[in-house]
Amino acid sequence: LKILTIVGARPQIIKAAALSRAIREDYSETIEEVIVHTGQHYDENMSKIFFEELQIPEPNYNLNVGSGLHGAQTAAMIQGIENVLNDENPDCIILYGDTNSTLAGAIAASKIHVPVVHIEAGLRSFNKAMPEEINRIMCDHVSTYLFSPTKTGYQNLLKEGFKENINDANIDNPAVFHCGDVMYDNSLYFSRISDEKSDIIKDLELENKEYVLVTVHRNNNTDDPQRLSQIFDGLIDIVKEFKINIVLPLHPRTREKLKSLTEEVLEFIQNNEHFKIVDPVSFLDMIQLEKRAELIITDSGGVQKEAYFFKKPALVMRKETEWVEIIEAGAGVLIDSEKELMKKSFSKFYKAEIDFPQIFGNGKAANFICERLISNHSS
Ligand code: UD1
Ligand code: UDP
């Protein structure tokens, strides 16, 4: 079975590690993987660092597409992926998540009849103003194999007309599976390695200090100066009131937008001893930061899940989330960009005792996916 994997953005590289590892350890005789990097993310600390640390094979192709408007970026990827598909002639294409790289792979492959495998299928925020919502819906609807990490995602697919227990799947008769989350596979696998190898706590002088881990990069938060300033006002209030540290590994998109903040806010976040704004960190460092945090404030899809994996409450800076189970479990709360709600929720969740029932599978999602792909290929 020859699969062609598309990665492009940081979280996809991380997700791809789980399947690559399963192939290397358990299916090297049966599955051959070709990796294509679209080049959507290209800074060393947004891309290369993850290949090294997560032991993902070097990409066989890099399309070097880089940043751009949605249309130009996606179009360049479609063209590049189509060429590689024609050269490599794989049995299927593997697509992760909901980025423009996902959508490009879906369009390129489905048009030339290469079966699409979508990992992280069925997730819905029901907010089509998000570029990711468009990407995931479009990808799901040209997929032949849809692997959903959560029950809700699986149910969403059934509501959209996908059928259970499909044999001999094809694009008109696709097969859907509920299989757990490959990111959970990764967090379990790399947790101990992170304990052994990461020095980030020492490097940031956080030993014996309490801190909140923050990430922000969603376009509606970064590109709207009012929302961005509400978020930073809220964080500053938390620092002042609770005398707690904030650690914020800053996405390049957000770094570019900081200049929309007032001089006063910039001066505070750059010079106050409690604020630690750093460049994006490696995955092993990120796990360490997540594990030691008191609480996590984020608008990231992946980071809100990892908060849950490591049993940390999450304040989610969005109006809605596709990871509804986290909110339903009472382990997270949607705070949008409301600073008052941020402060109130912080008080409520700080030091709170919370249950984290297992809702993201058993850490073997990648093996489940490999088994299904192999059995469908040979049937
Ligand atoms: C993309 C995904 C988003 C995902 C995020 C993960 C889309 C539409 N969005 O958002 O779903 O959550 O990745 O991080 O696909 N930049 C750099 N260096 C890099 C990469 C980006 O400086 O290596 C800067 C550029 O100014 C670029 C901006 O970040 O214009 C945005 O990058 P882009 O990949 O378009 O979107 P993300 O916001 O990263
Ligand atoms: N991550 C990381 N370093 C960072 C920030 C995030 O390794 O500085 C990891 C994080 O642990 C998670 C993934 O990147 O596995 C989430 O990616 P991101 O927040 O960029 O995108 P999203 O999940 O929202 O699409």
CSV table of C-alpha atoms and ligand atoms in Angstrom, one decimal:
chain,number,residue,atom,x,y,z
A,1,LEU,CA,0.0,0.0,0.0
A,2,LYS,CA,1.6,3.3,-1.1
A,3,ILE,CA,0.3,6.4,0.7
A,4,LEU,CA,1.1,10.0,0.0
A,5,THR,CA,1.0,12.2,3.1
A,6,ILE,CA,0.5,16.0,2.8
A,7,VAL,CA,1.8,18.3,5.6
A,8,GLY,CA,2.2,22.0,5.5
A,9,ALA,CA,1.2,23.8,8.7
A,10,ARG,CA,2.8,23.1,12.2
A,11,PRO,CA,0.0,21.0,13.6
A,12,GLN,CA,-0.1,18.7,10.5
A,13,ILE,CA,3.6,17.9,10.8
A,14,ILE,CA,2.9,17.0,14.5
A,15,LYS,CA,-0.1,14.9,13.6
A,16,ALA,CA,1.7,13.1,10.8
A,17,ALA,CA,4.3,11.9,13.3
A,18,ALA,CA,1.9,9.4,14.8
A,19,LEU,CA,1.1,7.6,11.6
A,20,SER,CA,4.8,7.7,10.4
A,21,ARG,CA,5.8,6.1,13.7
A,22,ALA,CA,3.2,3.4,13.5
A,23,ILE,CA,4.3,2.6,9.9
A,24,ARG,CA,8.0,2.5,10.9
A,25,GLU,CA,7.3,0.3,14.0
A,26,ASP,CA,4.5,-2.0,12.9
A,27,TYR,CA,3.7,-1.8,9.2
A,28,SER,CA,7.0,-1.2,7.4
A,29,GLU,CA,6.5,-4.4,5.3
A,30,THR,CA,3.0,-3.3,4.1
A,31,ILE,CA,2.9,0.5,3.9
A,32,GLU,CA,5.2,2.8,1.9
A,33,GLU,CA,4.8,6.4,2.8
A,34,VAL,CA,5.8,9.4,0.6
A,35,ILE,CA,5.7,12.7,2.4
A,36,VAL,CA,5.0,16.0,0.6
A,37,HIS,CA,5.5,19.3,2.5
A,38,THR,CA,3.6,22.1,0.9
A,39,GLY,CA,5.8,24.8,2.5
A,40,GLN,CA,2.8,26.6,4.1
A,41,HIS,CA,4.9,26.9,7.3
A,42,TYR,CA,8.6,27.4,6.6
A,43,ASP,CA,10.4,29.0,9.6
A,44,GLU,CA,12.7,26.6,11.2
A,45,ASN,CA,10.7,26.7,14.5
A,46,MET,CA,7.4,26.2,12.6
A,47,SER,CA,8.5,23.3,10.5
A,48,LYS,CA,12.0,21.7,10.5
A,49,ILE,CA,12.3,21.4,14.3
A,50,PHE,CA,9.3,19.1,14.3
A,51,PHE,CA,10.7,16.7,11.7
A,52,GLU,CA,13.9,16.3,13.8
A,53,GLU,CA,12.3,16.1,17.2
A,54,LEU,CA,9.4,13.8,16.3
A,55,GLN,CA,11.6,11.6,14.1
A,56,ILE,CA,9.5,12.1,10.9
A,57,PRO,CA,11.3,11.2,7.7
A,58,GLU,CA,12.5,14.1,5.7
A,59,PRO,CA,9.8,15.1,3.2
A,60,ASN,CA,10.3,13.5,-0.3
A,61,TYR,CA,9.0,16.7,-1.8
A,62,ASN,CA,8.8,20.4,-0.6
A,63,LEU,CA,6.6,22.6,-2.8
A,64,ASN,CA,7.9,25.7,-1.1
A,65,VAL,CA,4.6,27.5,-1.5
A,66,GLY,CA,5.0,29.9,1.4
A,67,SER,CA,2.6,32.5,2.7
A,68,GLY,CA,-0.1,34.3,0.6
A,69,LEU,CA,-3.7,35.0,0.2
A,70,HIS,CA,-6.0,32.0,0.4
A,71,GLY,CA,-6.5,31.7,-3.3
A,72,ALA,CA,-3.0,32.1,-4.5
A,73,GLN,CA,-1.6,29.9,-1.7
A,74,THR,CA,-4.1,27.1,-2.2
A,75,ALA,CA,-3.8,27.3,-6.0
A,76,ALA,CA,0.0,26.9,-5.9
A,77,MET,CA,-0.4,23.9,-3.6
A,78,ILE,CA,-3.0,22.2,-5.8
A,79,GLN,CA,-0.8,22.5,-8.8
A,80,GLY,CA,2.3,21.2,-7.0
A,81,ILE,CA,0.3,18.3,-5.4
A,82,GLU,CA,-1.2,17.3,-8.7
A,83,ASN,CA,2.2,17.0,-10.3
A,84,VAL,CA,3.5,14.8,-7.4
A,85,LEU,CA,0.4,12.6,-7.5
A,86,ASN,CA,0.9,12.0,-11.2
A,87,ASP,CA,4.5,11.1,-10.7
A,88,GLU,CA,4.1,8.9,-7.7
A,89,ASN,CA,0.7,7.3,-8.5
A,90,PRO,CA,-0.1,6.4,-4.8
A,91,ASP,CA,-3.0,4.2,-3.7
A,92,CYS,CA,-4.4,7.1,-1.6
A,93,ILE,CA,-3.6,10.6,-0.2
A,94,ILE,CA,-3.5,11.2,3.6
A,95,LEU,CA,-4.8,14.6,4.7
A,96,TYR,CA,-4.8,16.0,8.2
A,97,GLY,CA,-7.0,18.6,9.8
A,98,ASP,CA,-8.4,21.7,8.2
A,99,THR,CA,-5.7,24.0,6.8
A,100,ASN,CA,-5.2,25.3,3.2
A,101,SER,CA,-2.8,22.4,2.7
A,102,THR,CA,-5.6,20.0,3.6
A,103,LEU,CA,-8.0,21.6,1.1
A,104,ALA,CA,-5.4,21.7,-1.7
A,105,GLY,CA,-4.7,18.0,-1.3
A,106,ALA,CA,-8.4,17.2,-1.3
A,107,ILE,CA,-9.0,19.1,-4.5
A,108,ALA,CA,-5.9,17.9,-6.3
A,109,ALA,CA,-6.4,14.2,-5.4
A,110,SER,CA,-10.2,13.9,-5.8
A,111,LYS,CA,-10.1,15.4,-9.3
A,112,ILE,CA,-7.7,12.8,-10.6
A,113,HIS,CA,-9.4,10.0,-8.7
A,114,VAL,CA,-6.9,9.3,-6.0
A,115,PRO,CA,-8.8,8.2,-2.9
A,116,VAL,CA,-8.7,10.8,-0.1
A,117,VAL,CA,-8.2,9.7,3.5
A,118,HIS,CA,-9.1,12.5,5.9
A,119,ILE,CA,-7.8,12.2,9.4
A,120,GLU,CA,-9.7,14.5,11.9
A,121,ALA,CA,-12.8,14.2,9.8
A,122,GLY,CA,-16.3,15.4,10.9
A,123,LEU,CA,-15.3,18.2,13.2
A,124,ARG,CA,-17.6,21.2,12.9
A,125,SER,CA,-17.6,24.6,14.6
A,126,PHE,CA,-20.7,25.5,12.6
A,127,ASN,CA,-19.1,28.9,11.9
A,128,LYS,CA,-18.3,29.2,8.2
A,129,ALA,CA,-16.5,32.5,8.8
A,130,MET,CA,-13.6,30.4,9.9
A,131,PRO,CA,-11.4,29.4,6.9
A,132,GLU,CA,-10.8,26.1,8.7
A,133,GLU,CA,-14.6,25.2,8.7
A,134,ILE,CA,-14.7,25.7,4.9
A,135,ASN,CA,-11.6,23.5,4.5
A,136,ARG,CA,-12.8,20.7,6.6
A,137,ILE,CA,-16.3,20.5,5.1
A,138,MET,CA,-14.9,20.5,1.6
A,139,CYS,CA,-12.3,17.9,2.4
A,140,ASP,CA,-14.8,15.6,4.1
A,141,HIS,CA,-17.1,15.7,1.1
A,142,VAL,CA,-14.6,14.5,-1.4
A,143,SER,CA,-13.1,11.9,0.9
A,144,THR,CA,-13.3,8.1,0.6
A,145,TYR,CA,-12.1,7.2,4.1
A,146,LEU,CA,-13.0,9.6,7.0
A,147,PHE,CA,-11.4,9.0,10.4
A,148,SER,CA,-13.1,11.0,13.2
A,149,PRO,CA,-11.2,11.5,16.5
A,150,THR,CA,-14.4,12.1,18.5
A,151,LYS,CA,-17.9,10.7,18.8
A,152,THR,CA,-19.4,14.1,18.0
A,153,GLY,CA,-17.3,14.3,14.9
A,154,TYR,CA,-18.6,10.9,13.8
A,155,GLN,CA,-22.2,11.9,14.5
A,156,ASN,CA,-21.7,15.1,12.5
A,157,LEU,CA,-20.8,13.0,9.5
A,158,LEU,CA,-23.8,10.7,9.9
A,159,LYS,CA,-26.0,13.8,10.1
A,160,GLU,CA,-24.5,15.0,6.8
A,161,GLY,CA,-25.5,11.8,5.1
A,162,PHE,CA,-22.4,9.6,5.5
A,163,LYS,CA,-23.3,5.9,6.1
A,164,GLU,CA,-21.9,3.5,8.7
A,165,ASN,CA,-20.4,0.1,7.8
A,166,ILE,CA,-19.5,0.7,4.2
A,167,ASN,CA,-17.5,-1.9,2.3
A,168,ASP,CA,-15.6,-1.3,-0.9
A,169,ALA,CA,-15.6,2.4,-0.2
A,170,ASN,CA,-15.2,4.9,-3.0
A,171,ILE,CA,-15.8,8.7,-3.3
A,172,ASP,CA,-19.5,8.1,-3.9
A,173,ASN,CA,-19.8,5.6,-1.2
A,174,PRO,CA,-17.4,6.7,1.5
A,175,ALA,CA,-16.5,4.9,4.7
A,176,VAL,CA,-16.5,6.7,8.1
A,177,PHE,CA,-14.8,5.5,11.3
A,178,HIS,CA,-14.5,6.8,14.9
A,179,CYS,CA,-11.0,6.0,15.9
A,180,GLY,CA,-9.6,8.4,18.6
A,181,ASP,CA,-7.1,11.2,18.1
A,182,VAL,CA,-3.6,10.8,16.7
A,183,MET,CA,-2.6,13.8,18.7
A,184,TYR,CA,-3.4,11.9,21.9
A,185,ASP,CA,-1.1,9.1,20.5
A,186,ASN,CA,1.6,11.6,20.3
A,187,SER,CA,1.1,13.3,23.6
A,188,LEU,CA,1.3,9.9,25.4
A,189,TYR,CA,4.3,8.8,23.4
A,190,PHE,CA,6.3,12.1,23.8
A,191,SER,CA,5.4,12.9,27.4
A,192,ARG,CA,8.2,11.0,29.1
A,193,ILE,CA,10.7,12.0,26.3
A,194,SER,CA,9.8,15.6,27.0
A,195,ASP,CA,10.4,15.1,30.8
A,196,GLU,CA,13.9,13.8,29.9
A,197,LYS,CA,14.9,16.1,27.2
A,198,SER,CA,13.3,19.5,27.6
A,199,ASP,CA,15.1,22.2,29.5
A,200,ILE,CA,12.5,24.9,28.8
A,201,ILE,CA,11.4,25.3,32.5
A,202,LYS,CA,15.0,26.0,33.5
A,203,ASP,CA,15.7,28.2,30.5
A,204,LEU,CA,12.7,30.4,31.2
A,205,GLU,CA,13.5,30.4,34.9
A,206,LEU,CA,10.2,28.9,35.8
A,207,GLU,CA,11.3,26.4,38.5
A,208,ASN,CA,9.0,26.6,41.4
A,209,LYS,CA,7.0,29.3,39.8
A,210,GLU,CA,3.3,29.2,38.8
A,211,TYR,CA,2.4,30.2,35.3
A,212,VAL,CA,-0.3,30.2,32.8
A,213,LEU,CA,0.5,29.0,29.2
A,214,VAL,CA,-1.1,31.1,26.5
A,215,THR,CA,-1.2,30.7,22.7
A,216,VAL,CA,-3.1,32.9,20.3
A,217,HIS,CA,-3.1,32.8,16.5
A,218,ARG,CA,-6.6,32.5,15.1
A,219,ASN,CA,-7.0,35.0,12.3
A,220,ASN,CA,-10.2,36.5,13.8
A,221,ASN,CA,-8.3,37.2,17.0
A,222,THR,CA,-5.0,38.5,15.5
A,223,ASP,CA,-6.4,40.5,12.6
A,224,ASP,CA,-9.0,42.4,14.6
A,225,PRO,CA,-7.2,45.1,16.7
A,226,GLN,CA,-10.1,45.3,19.2
A,227,ARG,CA,-10.2,41.6,19.9
A,228,LEU,CA,-6.4,41.4,20.2
A,229,SER,CA,-6.3,44.3,22.6
A,230,GLN,CA,-9.2,42.8,24.7
A,231,ILE,CA,-7.2,39.6,25.0
A,232,PHE,CA,-4.0,41.3,26.1
A,233,ASP,CA,-5.9,43.6,28.5
A,234,GLY,CA,-7.4,40.4,30.1
A,235,LEU,CA,-4.0,38.8,30.4
A,236,ILE,CA,-2.5,41.9,32.0
A,237,ASP,CA,-5.4,42.0,34.5
A,238,ILE,CA,-4.7,38.4,35.4
A,239,VAL,CA,-1.0,39.2,36.0
A,240,LYS,CA,-1.8,42.2,38.1
A,241,GLU,CA,-4.5,40.5,40.2
A,242,PHE,CA,-3.0,37.0,40.7
A,243,LYS,CA,0.8,37.9,40.4
A,244,ILE,CA,1.1,34.8,38.2
A,245,ASN,CA,3.4,34.4,35.2
A,246,ILE,CA,2.3,34.3,31.7
A,247,VAL,CA,4.3,32.2,29.1
A,248,LEU,CA,3.3,33.0,25.6
A,249,PRO,CA,5.1,31.3,22.7
A,250,LEU,CA,4.2,33.6,19.9
A,251,HIS,CA,3.0,32.5,16.5
A,252,PRO,CA,4.6,34.5,13.7
A,253,ARG,CA,1.2,35.7,12.5
A,254,THR,CA,0.5,37.2,16.0
A,255,ARG,CA,4.0,38.7,16.2
A,256,GLU,CA,3.2,40.7,13.1
A,257,LYS,CA,0.0,42.0,14.6
A,258,LEU,CA,1.4,43.1,18.0
A,259,LYS,CA,2.0,46.6,16.6
A,260,SER,CA,-1.8,47.1,16.6
A,261,LEU,CA,-1.7,47.2,20.4
A,262,THR,CA,-1.3,50.5,22.3
A,263,GLU,CA,2.2,51.7,23.5
A,264,GLU,CA,1.1,51.2,27.0
A,265,VAL,CA,0.1,47.5,26.5
A,266,LEU,CA,3.2,46.8,24.5
A,267,GLU,CA,5.4,48.4,27.1
A,268,PHE,CA,3.8,46.2,29.8
A,269,ILE,CA,3.9,42.9,28.0
A,270,GLN,CA,7.5,43.5,26.8
A,271,ASN,CA,8.9,44.7,30.2
A,272,ASN,CA,6.9,43.2,33.0
A,273,GLU,CA,8.8,40.4,34.8
A,274,HIS,CA,5.7,38.2,34.8
A,275,PHE,CA,5.3,38.2,31.0
A,276,LYS,CA,7.4,35.8,29.1
A,277,ILE,CA,6.8,36.2,25.4
A,278,VAL,CA,9.0,33.8,23.4
A,279,ASP,CA,9.4,32.5,19.9
A,280,PRO,CA,7.4,29.4,19.0
A,281,VAL,CA,8.9,26.4,20.9
A,282,SER,CA,9.6,22.8,19.9
A,283,PHE,CA,7.0,20.1,20.6
A,284,LEU,CA,8.9,18.6,23.5
A,285,ASP,CA,9.2,22.0,25.1
A,286,MET,CA,5.5,22.7,24.4
A,287,ILE,CA,4.5,19.5,26.2
A,288,GLN,CA,6.7,20.4,29.1
A,289,LEU,CA,5.1,23.9,29.3
A,290,GLU,CA,1.6,22.3,29.1
A,291,LYS,CA,2.3,19.7,31.8
A,292,ARG,CA,3.7,22.3,34.3
A,293,ALA,CA,1.1,25.0,33.7
A,294,GLU,CA,-1.6,25.9,36.2
A,295,LEU,CA,-4.0,26.6,33.4
A,296,ILE,CA,-4.0,27.1,29.7
A,297,ILE,CA,-5.5,30.0,27.7
A,298,THR,CA,-5.6,29.4,24.0
A,299,ASP,CA,-7.4,29.7,20.7
A,300,SER,CA,-5.6,26.8,19.2
A,301,GLY,CA,-7.4,23.6,18.3
A,302,GLY,CA,-4.4,21.4,19.2
A,303,VAL,CA,-3.5,23.2,22.4
A,304,GLN,CA,-7.0,23.0,23.8
A,305,LYS,CA,-6.9,19.2,23.3
A,306,GLU,CA,-3.4,18.8,24.8
A,307,ALA,CA,-4.5,20.8,27.8
A,308,TYR,CA,-7.1,18.1,28.3
A,309,PHE,CA,-4.7,15.3,27.7
A,310,PHE,CA,-2.4,16.7,30.4
A,311,LYS,CA,-5.4,17.4,32.7
A,312,LYS,CA,-5.2,21.2,32.6
A,313,PRO,CA,-8.3,23.5,32.4
A,314,ALA,CA,-8.5,25.5,29.2
A,315,LEU,CA,-10.0,28.9,28.7
A,316,VAL,CA,-10.7,28.9,24.9
A,317,MET,CA,-10.6,32.3,23.2
A,318,ARG,CA,-13.3,31.5,20.7
A,319,LYS,CA,-17.0,31.8,20.4
A,320,GLU,CA,-17.4,28.1,19.6
A,321,THR,CA,-15.3,25.0,19.3
A,322,GLU,CA,-15.3,21.8,17.3
A,323,TRP,CA,-13.9,20.0,20.4
A,324,VAL,CA,-17.3,20.3,22.2
A,325,GLU,CA,-16.5,17.3,24.5
A,326,ILE,CA,-13.9,19.4,26.4
A,327,ILE,CA,-16.5,22.0,27.2
A,328,GLU,CA,-19.2,19.4,28.0
A,329,ALA,CA,-16.8,17.7,30.4
A,330,GLY,CA,-16.5,21.0,32.3
A,331,ALA,CA,-12.7,21.0,31.6
A,332,GLY,CA,-12.8,24.1,29.4
A,333,VAL,CA,-14.8,27.2,28.9
A,334,LEU,CA,-15.4,29.4,25.8
A,335,ILE,CA,-14.4,32.9,26.7
A,336,ASP,CA,-14.3,34.4,23.2
A,337,SER,CA,-12.1,37.6,23.5
A,338,GLU,CA,-14.0,38.9,26.5
A,339,LYS,CA,-11.6,40.2,29.1
A,340,GLU,CA,-14.1,40.1,31.9
A,341,LEU,CA,-15.1,36.6,31.1
A,342,MET,CA,-11.4,35.7,31.0
A,343,LYS,CA,-10.8,37.0,34.5
A,344,LYS,CA,-14.0,35.4,35.9
A,345,SER,CA,-13.2,32.1,34.3
A,346,PHE,CA,-9.6,32.2,35.5
A,347,SER,CA,-10.8,32.6,39.1
A,348,LYS,CA,-13.2,29.8,38.7
A,349,PHE,CA,-10.7,27.3,37.1
A,350,TYR,CA,-7.5,28.3,39.0
A,351,LYS,CA,-6.7,25.4,41.4
A,352,ALA,CA,-10.1,23.8,40.6
A,353,GLU,CA,-10.5,20.0,40.9
A,354,ILE,CA,-11.7,18.7,37.6
A,355,ASP,CA,-12.4,15.3,36.1
A,356,PHE,CA,-10.9,14.4,32.7
A,357,PRO,CA,-12.8,11.3,31.4
A,358,GLN,CA,-11.0,9.6,28.4
A,359,ILE,CA,-12.7,10.9,25.3
A,360,PHE,CA,-9.9,10.9,22.8
A,361,GLY,CA,-9.3,7.2,22.4
A,362,ASN,CA,-6.6,4.9,23.8
A,363,GLY,CA,-3.4,6.3,22.2
A,364,LYS,CA,-3.6,3.8,19.3
A,365,ALA,CA,-5.5,5.8,16.7
A,366,ALA,CA,-2.7,5.6,14.2
A,367,ASN,CA,-2.6,1.8,14.4
A,368,PHE,CA,-6.4,1.7,13.9
A,369,ILE,CA,-6.0,3.9,10.8
A,370,CYS,CA,-3.2,1.7,9.3
A,371,GLU,CA,-5.2,-1.5,9.9
A,372,ARG,CA,-8.3,-0.1,8.2
A,373,LEU,CA,-6.3,1.2,5.2
A,374,ILE,CA,-4.5,-2.1,4.8
A,375,SER,CA,-7.7,-4.2,5.0
A,376,ASN,CA,-9.6,-1.9,2.6
A,377,HIS,CA,-6.7,-2.0,0.2
A,378,SER,CA,-6.5,-5.8,0.1
A,379,SER,CA,-10.3,-6.4,0.0
B,1,UD1,C1,-2.6,28.1,9.5
B,1,UD1,C2,-3.9,27.5,9.3
B,1,UD1,C3,-4.6,27.3,10.7
B,1,UD1,C4,-3.8,26.6,11.7
B,1,UD1,C5,-2.4,27.3,11.8
B,1,UD1,C6,-1.5,26.5,12.7
B,1,UD1,C7,-5.0,28.0,7.2
B,1,UD1,C8,-6.1,28.8,6.5
B,1,UD1,N1,-4.8,28.3,8.5
B,1,UD1,O1,-2.8,29.4,10.0
B,1,UD1,O2,-5.8,26.6,10.5
B,1,UD1,O3,-4.4,26.7,13.0
B,1,UD1,O4,-1.8,27.4,10.5
B,1,UD1,O5,-0.4,27.2,13.1
B,1,UD1,O6,-4.5,27.1,6.6
B,1,UD1,N2,4.3,32.9,8.9
B,1,UD1,C9,5.6,33.1,9.1
B,1,UD1,N3,6.4,31.9,9.1
B,1,UD1,C10,5.9,30.7,8.9
B,1,UD1,C11,4.5,30.6,8.7
B,1,UD1,C12,3.7,31.7,8.7
B,1,UD1,O7,6.1,34.2,9.3
B,1,UD1,O8,6.7,29.7,8.9
B,1,UD1,C13,3.4,34.2,9.0
B,1,UD1,C14,3.3,34.8,7.6
B,1,UD1,O9,3.2,36.2,7.8
B,1,UD1,C15,1.9,34.3,7.2
B,1,UD1,C16,1.1,34.2,8.5
B,1,UD1,O10,2.1,33.8,9.4
B,1,UD1,O11,1.3,35.2,6.3
B,1,UD1,C17,0.0,33.3,8.4
B,1,UD1,O12,0.4,32.0,8.0
B,1,UD1,P1,-0.6,31.0,7.3
B,1,UD1,O13,0.0,29.6,7.1
B,1,UD1,O14,-1.3,31.6,6.1
B,1,UD1,O15,-1.8,30.9,8.3
B,1,UD1,P2,-1.7,30.5,9.9
B,1,UD1,O16,-2.3,31.7,10.6
B,1,UD1,O17,-0.4,30.1,10.3
B,2,UDP,N1,2.9,23.9,19.4
B,2,UDP,C1,4.3,23.8,19.5
B,2,UDP,N2,5.0,24.9,19.8
B,2,UDP,C2,4.4,26.1,20.0
B,2,UDP,C3,3.0,26.2,19.9
B,2,UDP,C4,2.3,25.0,19.5
B,2,UDP,O1,4.9,22.7,19.4
B,2,UDP,O2,5.1,27.1,20.2
B,2,UDP,C5,2.2,22.6,19.1
B,2,UDP,C6,1.1,22.3,20.1
B,2,UDP,O3,1.7,21.5,21.1
B,2,UDP,C7,0.2,21.5,19.2
B,2,UDP,C8,0.2,22.2,17.9
B,2,UDP,O4,1.5,22.9,17.9
B,2,UDP,O5,0.6,20.1,19.1
B,2,UDP,C9,-0.9,23.1,17.7
B,2,UDP,O6,-0.7,23.9,16.5
B,2,UDP,P1,-1.3,25.3,16.3
B,2,UDP,O7,-1.7,25.9,17.6
B,2,UDP,O8,-0.3,26.1,15.5
B,2,UDP,O9,-2.5,25.1,15.4
B,2,UDP,P2,-4.0,24.5,15.5
B,2,UDP,O10,-4.0,23.3,16.4
B,2,UDP,O11,-4.9,25.6,16.1
B,2,UDP,O12,-4.5,24.3,14.1
